[in-house]
Short mmCIF file of C-alpha atoms in Angstrom, two decimals:
data_model
loop_
_atom_site.label_atom_id
_atom_site.label_comp_id
_atom_site.label_asym_id
_atom_site.label_seq_id
_atom_site.Cartn_x
_atom_site.Cartn_y
_atom_site.Cartn_z
CA UNK E 1 61.99 109.51 106.14
CA UNK E 2 63.45 112.49 103.82
CA UNK E 3 64.81 113.50 100.67
CA UNK E 4 68.14 112.56 101.20
CA UNK E 5 67.65 109.15 102.38
CA UNK E 6 65.34 108.44 99.00
CA UNK E 7 68.21 110.20 97.09
CA UNK E 8 70.79 107.40 99.20
CA UNK E 9 68.08 104.50 98.35
CA UNK E 10 68.36 105.57 94.54
CA UNK E 11 72.04 105.74 94.74
CA UNK E 12 72.17 102.36 96.42
CA UNK E 13 69.72 100.53 94.85
CA UNK E 14 70.37 96.99 96.46
CA UNK E 15 69.95 98.50 100.48
CA UNK E 16 66.50 99.12 99.69
CA UNK E 17 64.33 96.40 100.73
CA UNK E 18 60.65 95.74 99.05
CA UNK E 19 59.36 97.83 101.33
CA UNK E 20 61.53 100.91 101.07
CA UNK E 21 61.27 100.66 97.45
CA UNK E 22 57.43 101.15 97.45
CA UNK E 23 57.82 104.33 99.82
CA UNK E 24 60.62 105.14 96.97
CA UNK E 25 57.70 105.10 94.56
CA UNK E 26 55.67 106.92 96.05
CA UNK E 27 58.46 109.71 96.88
CA UNK E 28 59.45 109.35 92.80
CA UNK E 29 55.77 110.61 92.13
CA UNK E 30 56.12 113.70 94.15
CA UNK E 31 59.78 114.88 93.93
CA UNK E 32 60.87 116.25 90.89
CA UNK E 33 64.59 116.25 91.77
CA UNK E 34 64.78 112.89 92.75
CA UNK E 35 62.43 111.93 89.37
CA UNK E 36 65.27 113.32 87.51
CA UNK E 37 68.30 111.56 88.89
CA UNK E 38 66.24 108.42 88.56
CA UNK E 39 66.18 109.26 85.02
CA UNK E 40 69.76 109.98 84.73
CA UNK E 41 71.12 106.87 86.37
CA UNK E 42 69.75 104.48 84.29
CA UNK E 43 71.51 105.57 81.60
CA UNK E 44 74.52 106.39 83.27
CA UNK E 45 75.10 102.99 84.77
CA UNK E 46 74.31 101.56 81.34
CA UNK E 47 76.61 104.04 79.53
CA UNK E 48 79.98 102.88 82.08
CA UNK E 49 79.14 99.51 82.04
CA UNK E 50 79.31 99.19 78.27
CA UNK E 51 82.31 101.26 78.02
CA UNK E 52 84.63 98.85 76.82
CA UNK E 53 88.18 97.65 78.67
CA UNK E 54 90.55 99.93 76.63
CA UNK E 55 93.65 97.76 75.85
CA UNK E 56 97.32 99.12 75.51
CA UNK E 57 99.08 99.00 72.55
CA UNK E 58 100.81 95.59 71.24
CA UNK E 59 104.22 95.43 73.06
CA UNK E 60 103.58 96.54 76.64
CA UNK E 61 105.47 93.32 78.29
CA UNK E 62 108.46 94.19 76.07
CA UNK E 63 108.44 97.49 76.94
CA UNK E 64 108.25 96.87 80.13
CA UNK E 65 111.22 94.94 80.16
CA UNK E 66 113.33 97.41 78.52
CA UNK E 67 112.27 99.87 80.98
CA UNK E 68 112.69 97.78 84.25
CA UNK E 69 116.39 97.30 82.14
CA UNK E 70 117.41 100.45 82.21
CA UNK E 71 115.50 101.15 85.72
CA UNK E 72 118.44 99.02 87.14
CA UNK E 73 121.34 100.40 85.43
CA UNK E 74 120.30 103.86 86.72
CA UNK E 75 119.78 102.69 90.03
CA UNK E 76 123.37 100.91 89.74
CA UNK E 77 124.92 104.02 87.96
CA UNK E 78 123.43 106.49 91.20
CA UNK E 79 124.83 103.96 93.81
CA UNK E 80 128.45 103.83 91.89
CA UNK E 81 128.23 107.45 92.00
CA UNK E 82 127.06 108.25 95.63
CA UNK E 83 129.63 105.52 96.90
CA UNK E 84 132.38 107.15 95.07
CA UNK E 85 131.19 110.75 96.48
CA UNK E 86 131.37 108.92 99.56
CA UNK E 87 134.69 107.30 99.14
CA UNK E 88 136.33 110.56 98.11
CA UNK E 89 134.41 113.06 100.80
CA UNK E 90 135.94 109.95 103.20
CA UNK E 91 138.95 110.34 102.18
CA UNK E 92 139.31 114.19 102.26
CA UNK E 93 137.75 113.88 105.91
CA UNK E 94 140.72 111.02 106.85
CA UNK E 95 143.54 113.67 105.38
CA UNK E 96 141.88 116.65 107.05
CA UNK E 97 141.94 114.40 110.40
CA UNK E 98 144.60 112.53 110.50
CA UNK E 99 146.40 113.32 107.31
CA UNK E 100 150.04 114.12 109.28
CA UNK E 101 150.18 110.92 111.10
CA UNK E 102 149.29 108.69 108.45
CA UNK E 103 151.80 110.10 105.86
CA UNK E 104 154.65 109.99 108.50
CA UNK E 105 153.54 106.80 110.07
CA UNK E 106 152.93 104.91 106.93
CA UNK E 107 154.88 106.56 104.10
CA UNK E 108 158.13 104.92 104.98
CA UNK E 109 156.59 101.69 105.18
CA UNK E 110 155.17 102.07 101.47
CA UNK E 111 158.06 103.67 99.47
CA UNK E 112 160.18 100.71 100.75
CA UNK E 113 157.57 98.04 99.97
CA UNK E 114 157.11 99.77 96.49
CA UNK E 115 161.08 99.84 96.29
CA UNK E 116 161.09 96.14 97.11
CA UNK E 117 158.53 95.41 94.57
CA UNK E 118 160.88 96.93 92.05
CA UNK E 119 163.93 95.34 93.25
CA UNK E 120 162.36 91.78 93.23
CA UNK E 121 161.33 92.26 89.57
CA UNK E 122 164.95 93.70 88.57
CA UNK E 123 166.48 90.53 89.75
CA UNK E 124 163.83 88.80 88.24
CA UNK E 125 165.29 89.79 84.95
CA UNK E 126 164.37 86.97 83.13
CA UNK E 127 161.03 88.00 83.14
CA UNK E 128 162.72 90.01 80.59
CA UNK E 129 161.21 93.30 79.32
CA UNK E 130 157.78 93.26 80.79
CA UNK E 131 159.71 93.10 84.44
CA UNK E 132 161.93 95.86 83.66
CA UNK E 133 159.58 97.95 82.43
CA UNK E 134 157.45 97.80 85.14
CA UNK E 135 160.38 98.23 87.47
CA UNK E 136 161.05 101.60 85.49
CA UNK E 137 157.21 102.08 85.98
CA UNK E 138 157.13 101.85 89.43
CA UNK E 139 160.68 104.00 89.99
CA UNK E 140 159.74 106.68 88.47
CA UNK E 141 155.96 106.60 90.10
CA UNK E 142 157.89 106.75 93.81
CA UNK E 143 160.42 108.97 92.67
CA UNK E 144 157.52 111.57 91.47
CA UNK E 145 155.02 110.76 93.33
CA UNK E 146 154.54 111.96 96.99
CA UNK E 147 153.67 108.84 99.17
CA UNK E 148 150.22 110.69 100.76
CA UNK E 149 149.19 110.98 96.79
CA UNK E 150 149.97 107.38 96.31
CA UNK E 151 147.93 106.18 99.59
CA UNK E 152 145.12 108.04 98.98
CA UNK E 153 145.11 106.01 95.47
CA UNK E 154 145.81 102.96 96.69
CA UNK E 155 142.81 103.59 99.31
CA UNK E 156 140.62 104.58 96.08
CA UNK E 157 141.47 101.82 94.39
CA UNK E 158 140.18 99.50 96.64
CA UNK E 159 137.50 101.22 97.59
CA UNK E 160 136.37 101.12 94.02
CA UNK E 161 137.03 97.26 94.33
CA UNK E 162 135.15 96.77 97.06
CA UNK E 163 132.11 99.04 95.54
CA UNK E 164 132.09 97.09 92.67
CA UNK E 165 131.62 93.85 94.33
CA UNK E 166 128.88 95.44 96.83
CA UNK E 167 127.03 96.49 93.91
CA UNK E 168 127.04 92.49 92.21
CA UNK E 169 126.04 91.61 95.90
CA UNK E 170 123.12 93.90 95.97
CA UNK E 171 121.58 94.23 92.50
CA UNK E 172 121.84 90.14 92.83
CA UNK E 173 122.50 91.13 89.02
CA UNK E 174 120.39 88.63 85.71
CA UNK E 175 120.07 89.83 82.82
CA UNK E 176 116.51 89.58 81.44
CA UNK E 177 115.90 86.40 79.79
CA UNK E 178 112.98 87.19 76.81
CA UNK E 179 110.85 84.59 75.69
CA UNK W 1 88.80 91.24 85.12
CA UNK W 2 91.17 89.18 83.43
CA UNK W 3 90.65 85.28 83.19
CA UNK W 4 93.59 83.80 84.82
CA UNK W 5 94.44 80.93 86.94
CA UNK W 6 95.22 82.00 90.32
CA UNK W 7 97.19 79.14 91.23
CA UNK W 8 99.70 79.91 88.17
CA UNK W 9 99.51 83.42 89.53
CA UNK W 10 100.77 82.86 92.69
CA UNK W 11 103.21 80.43 91.66
CA UNK W 12 104.32 83.50 88.98
CA UNK W 13 104.60 85.45 91.90
CA UNK W 14 106.76 82.92 93.83
CA UNK W 15 109.21 82.81 91.26
CA UNK W 16 109.32 86.55 90.41
CA UNK W 17 110.03 86.96 94.16
CA UNK W 18 113.27 84.48 93.98
CA UNK W 19 114.75 86.29 91.18
CA UNK W 20 112.59 84.94 88.00
CA UNK W 21 112.04 88.19 85.35
CA UNK W 22 110.75 86.23 83.26
CA UNK W 23 107.80 85.23 85.91
CA UNK W 24 107.22 88.56 86.72
CA UNK W 25 106.89 89.33 82.82
CA UNK W 26 103.92 86.77 82.72
CA UNK W 27 102.56 88.76 85.74
CA UNK W 28 102.46 92.01 83.55
CA UNK W 29 101.34 89.79 80.50
CA UNK W 30 98.20 89.00 82.37
CA UNK W 31 97.71 92.07 84.17
CA UNK W 32 98.35 95.06 81.47
CA UNK W 33 95.14 95.50 80.21
CA UNK W 34 92.95 95.90 83.57
CA UNK W 35 96.30 98.28 84.58
CA UNK W 36 96.27 99.93 81.92
CA UNK W 37 92.49 100.45 81.71
CA UNK W 38 92.60 101.98 85.14
CA UNK W 39 95.01 104.27 84.22
CA UNK W 40 93.72 105.27 80.94
CA UNK W 41 90.28 105.80 82.53
CA UNK W 42 91.70 108.10 85.44
CA UNK W 43 94.34 109.97 83.17
CA UNK W 44 91.80 110.07 80.11
CA UNK W 45 95.54 110.00 77.81
CA UNK W 46 96.75 106.65 76.46
CA UNK W 47 100.24 108.26 75.95
CA UNK W 48 100.18 108.79 79.88
CA UNK W 49 98.36 106.06 80.51
CA UNK W 50 100.82 103.68 79.00
CA UNK W 51 103.50 105.49 80.99
CA UNK W 52 101.58 104.85 84.08
CA UNK W 53 100.99 101.72 83.52
CA UNK W 54 104.58 100.81 82.76
CA UNK W 55 105.57 102.93 86.33
CA UNK W 56 102.73 100.62 88.43
CA UNK W 57 104.52 97.98 86.85
CA UNK W 58 107.54 98.79 87.86
CA UNK W 59 106.61 99.40 91.38
CA UNK W 60 104.95 96.05 92.03
CA UNK W 61 108.39 94.82 90.87
CA UNK W 62 109.82 96.91 93.24
CA UNK W 63 107.94 96.47 96.13
CA UNK W 64 107.10 92.72 95.47
CA UNK W 65 107.90 91.52 98.79
CA UNK W 66 105.55 93.91 100.49
CA UNK W 67 102.73 91.95 98.63
CA UNK W 68 100.69 89.71 101.12
CA UNK W 69 99.50 86.61 99.52
CA UNK W 70 96.77 85.81 101.00
CA UNK W 71 94.96 88.94 98.77
CA UNK W 72 94.45 89.66 95.24
CA UNK W 73 97.19 90.06 93.15
CA UNK W 74 94.96 92.03 91.10
CA UNK W 75 93.64 94.20 94.01
CA UNK W 76 97.46 94.73 95.25
CA UNK W 77 98.33 95.77 91.41
CA UNK W 78 95.23 98.27 91.05
CA UNK W 79 95.73 99.92 94.14
CA UNK W 80 99.66 100.52 93.25
CA UNK W 81 98.22 102.07 90.42
CA UNK W 82 95.21 103.91 91.31
CA UNK W 83 97.40 105.75 93.96
CA UNK W 84 100.15 106.58 91.20
CA UNK W 85 97.58 108.05 89.28
CA UNK W 86 95.41 109.95 92.20
CA UNK W 87 99.56 111.48 92.59
CA UNK W 88 99.61 112.04 89.14
CA UNK W 89 96.34 113.75 88.70
CA UNK W 90 96.91 115.91 91.68
CA UNK W 91 100.66 117.03 90.55
CA UNK W 92 98.43 117.55 87.23
CA UNK W 93 96.32 119.96 88.76
CA UNK W 94 99.39 122.12 89.47
CA UNK W 95 100.54 122.31 85.44
CA UNK W 96 98.60 124.21 82.85
CA UNK W 97 97.11 121.02 80.30
CA UNK W 98 98.36 122.45 76.57
CA UNK W 99 94.37 122.78 74.67
CA UNK W 100 95.73 120.11 72.29
CA UNK W 101 96.20 117.50 74.81
CA UNK W 102 92.65 117.98 75.94
CA UNK W 103 91.40 117.71 72.20
CA UNK W 104 93.95 114.45 71.66
CA UNK W 105 91.88 111.55 70.74
CA UNK W 106 92.73 107.79 71.92
CA UNK W 107 95.24 107.33 69.27
CA UNK W 108 97.85 105.64 71.21
CA UNK W 109 95.04 102.58 72.30
CA UNK W 110 94.58 99.44 70.18
CA UNK W 111 92.41 99.79 67.13
CA UNK W 112 88.50 98.17 67.36
CA UNK W 113 87.96 96.01 64.37
CA UNK W 114 86.64 98.29 61.60
CA UNK W 115 86.16 101.71 61.10
CA UNK W 116 82.79 101.98 62.33
CA UNK W 117 83.11 100.36 65.35
CA UNK W 118 86.30 101.84 65.88
CA UNK W 119 84.15 105.71 65.66
CA UNK W 120 81.23 104.58 67.67
CA UNK W 121 83.86 102.76 70.03
CA UNK W 122 86.07 106.60 70.00
CA UNK W 123 82.32 108.49 70.85
CA UNK W 124 82.06 106.65 73.65
CA UNK W 125 85.23 106.98 74.94
CA UNK W 126 85.06 110.19 74.81
CA UNK W 127 81.84 110.43 76.38
CA UNK W 128 82.67 108.56 79.66
CA UNK W 129 86.59 110.50 79.51
CA UNK W 130 84.81 113.61 79.74
CA UNK W 131 82.21 112.43 82.16
CA UNK W 132 84.79 110.80 84.54
CA UNK W 133 86.96 114.23 84.03
CA UNK W 134 84.29 115.90 86.14
CA UNK W 135 84.97 113.80 89.17
CA UNK W 136 87.90 113.91 91.76
CA UNK W 137 90.88 111.56 91.56
CA UNK W 138 89.78 108.87 94.43
CA UNK W 139 85.85 109.50 93.49
CA UNK W 140 87.07 108.73 90.05
CA UNK W 141 89.09 105.78 91.14
CA UNK W 142 86.47 104.51 92.80
CA UNK W 143 83.91 104.92 90.25
CA UNK W 144 86.17 102.88 87.85
CA UNK W 145 86.73 100.51 90.40
CA UNK W 146 82.89 100.13 90.66
CA UNK W 147 81.95 99.51 87.08
CA UNK W 148 85.05 98.38 85.23
CA UNK W 149 86.26 95.84 87.80
CA UNK W 150 83.10 94.90 89.45
CA UNK W 151 85.15 95.65 92.83
CA UNK W 152 83.26 95.31 96.04
CA UNK W 153 82.84 98.34 98.11
CA UNK W 154 85.64 96.66 100.53
CA UNK W 155 87.95 95.81 97.45
CA UNK W 156 87.50 99.56 96.56
CA UNK W 157 88.46 100.59 100.21
CA UNK W 158 90.87 98.18 100.13
CA UNK W 159 92.36 99.45 96.82
CA UNK W 160 92.11 102.94 97.70
CA UNK W 161 92.82 102.78 101.44
CA UNK W 162 89.45 103.87 102.24
CA UNK W 163 86.55 102.80 104.86
CA UNK W 164 83.73 100.89 103.83
CA UNK W 165 81.70 103.99 104.73
CA UNK W 166 83.92 106.64 102.76
CA UNK W 167 83.71 104.65 99.77
CA UNK W 168 79.56 104.29 100.08
CA UNK W 169 79.89 108.35 100.27
CA UNK W 170 82.80 109.10 97.36
CA UNK W 171 80.45 106.36 95.09
CA UNK W 172 77.22 107.83 95.99
CA UNK W 173 78.78 111.54 95.72
CA UNK W 174 80.06 110.79 92.40
CA UNK W 175 77.07 108.77 91.12
CA UNK W 176 75.12 111.81 91.90
CA UNK W 177 77.08 114.28 90.31
CA UNK W 178 77.27 112.34 86.85
CA UNK W 179 73.87 111.88 86.99
CA UNK W 180 73.12 115.64 87.59
CA UNK W 181 75.69 116.49 84.82
CA UNK W 182 73.99 114.15 82.59
CA UNK W 183 70.60 116.02 82.77
CA UNK W 184 72.67 119.03 81.28
CA UNK W 185 73.77 116.91 78.17
CA UNK W 186 72.56 117.84 75.02
CA UNK W 187 69.30 115.83 74.16
CA UNK W 188 70.69 112.71 72.44
CA UNK W 189 74.05 112.35 73.59
CA UNK W 190 73.96 109.48 75.42
CA UNK W 191 71.08 107.61 73.75
CA UNK W 192 73.04 107.61 70.67
CA UNK W 193 76.13 106.16 72.26
CA UNK W 194 74.06 103.58 73.95
CA UNK W 195 72.01 102.74 70.71
CA UNK W 196 74.62 102.43 68.59
CA UNK W 197 77.64 101.30 71.32
CA UNK W 198 79.09 97.77 71.49
CA UNK W 199 78.73 95.25 73.46
CA UNK W 200 80.93 95.40 77.17
CA UNK W 201 83.87 93.92 76.42
#
């Protein structure tokens, strides 16, 4: 056997058979490098095995729970921001591609629908001040805001609502229960 | 490894998979010691070790569906922690480490029972830390898993995604390097630690 094989035996003692152990002893008597290695290995093994298991500061689990909650919240916020940006980009794209057709096709319908709601609210004067206020408000919006903006606002609102519903489903939100 | 009931462990894993955070907290409670110890031995700093251990548990929570119930949960968890610490050590190489960080002792860890015992313990921790600090990240992880967790070569290979022969050769090299490093230590450094050292926990 050569020097490297003896070194391997020293570094992996359980694998060495008794016959090999005898050869190893003979090699150790003649090889100072292996002898020094053997002399250093024993204290090394003892030292490493005797080093205690280091424990974290108390409250590790509580710190984990709060970290988990923070991470979830951040993930939700990130998804929300991404989705809002996506919806906005989509709206811009839609407006760029089909803006003219959409406005000319849908705008009269939207205007008529909002006007009808205004009429219904006005007719229902028994609802009182609230109805009066809403009808004035809608009429004001219809009168001053362009139909394209109204369409965009309604699409964005519906997008946000669907995003909220999606995020509730996605994260299966469950508050952390403490012991 | 911490004494734990494997049936209870599987039950907690199952409940955690169903979304029960309390069950996952029980797993954290049971394995915080081994995971923190691994991170501390790998990184050599209590603050970084706490952060790495927390992050390892977060990753475990996030990837719990990928856990194979036929494997030991501890092995899977230690695998996540080892890989995270190895990555962190590799990233750390790119940054300069302030001298104060290297000098900083083990202030964050749980103190021992008495001042003398604590002193000996700290001295020993420092010696072990400096010895492990000479090894590469993967070799260090293999040595830690062998000496502190009594893992077999197969388990170390599974944990570090290495073949058994690669584990053997890494451990051979690491032990030889550590032993050779010891030969150049001042006389009595280790002996003092061994004579006064506390028994293994």
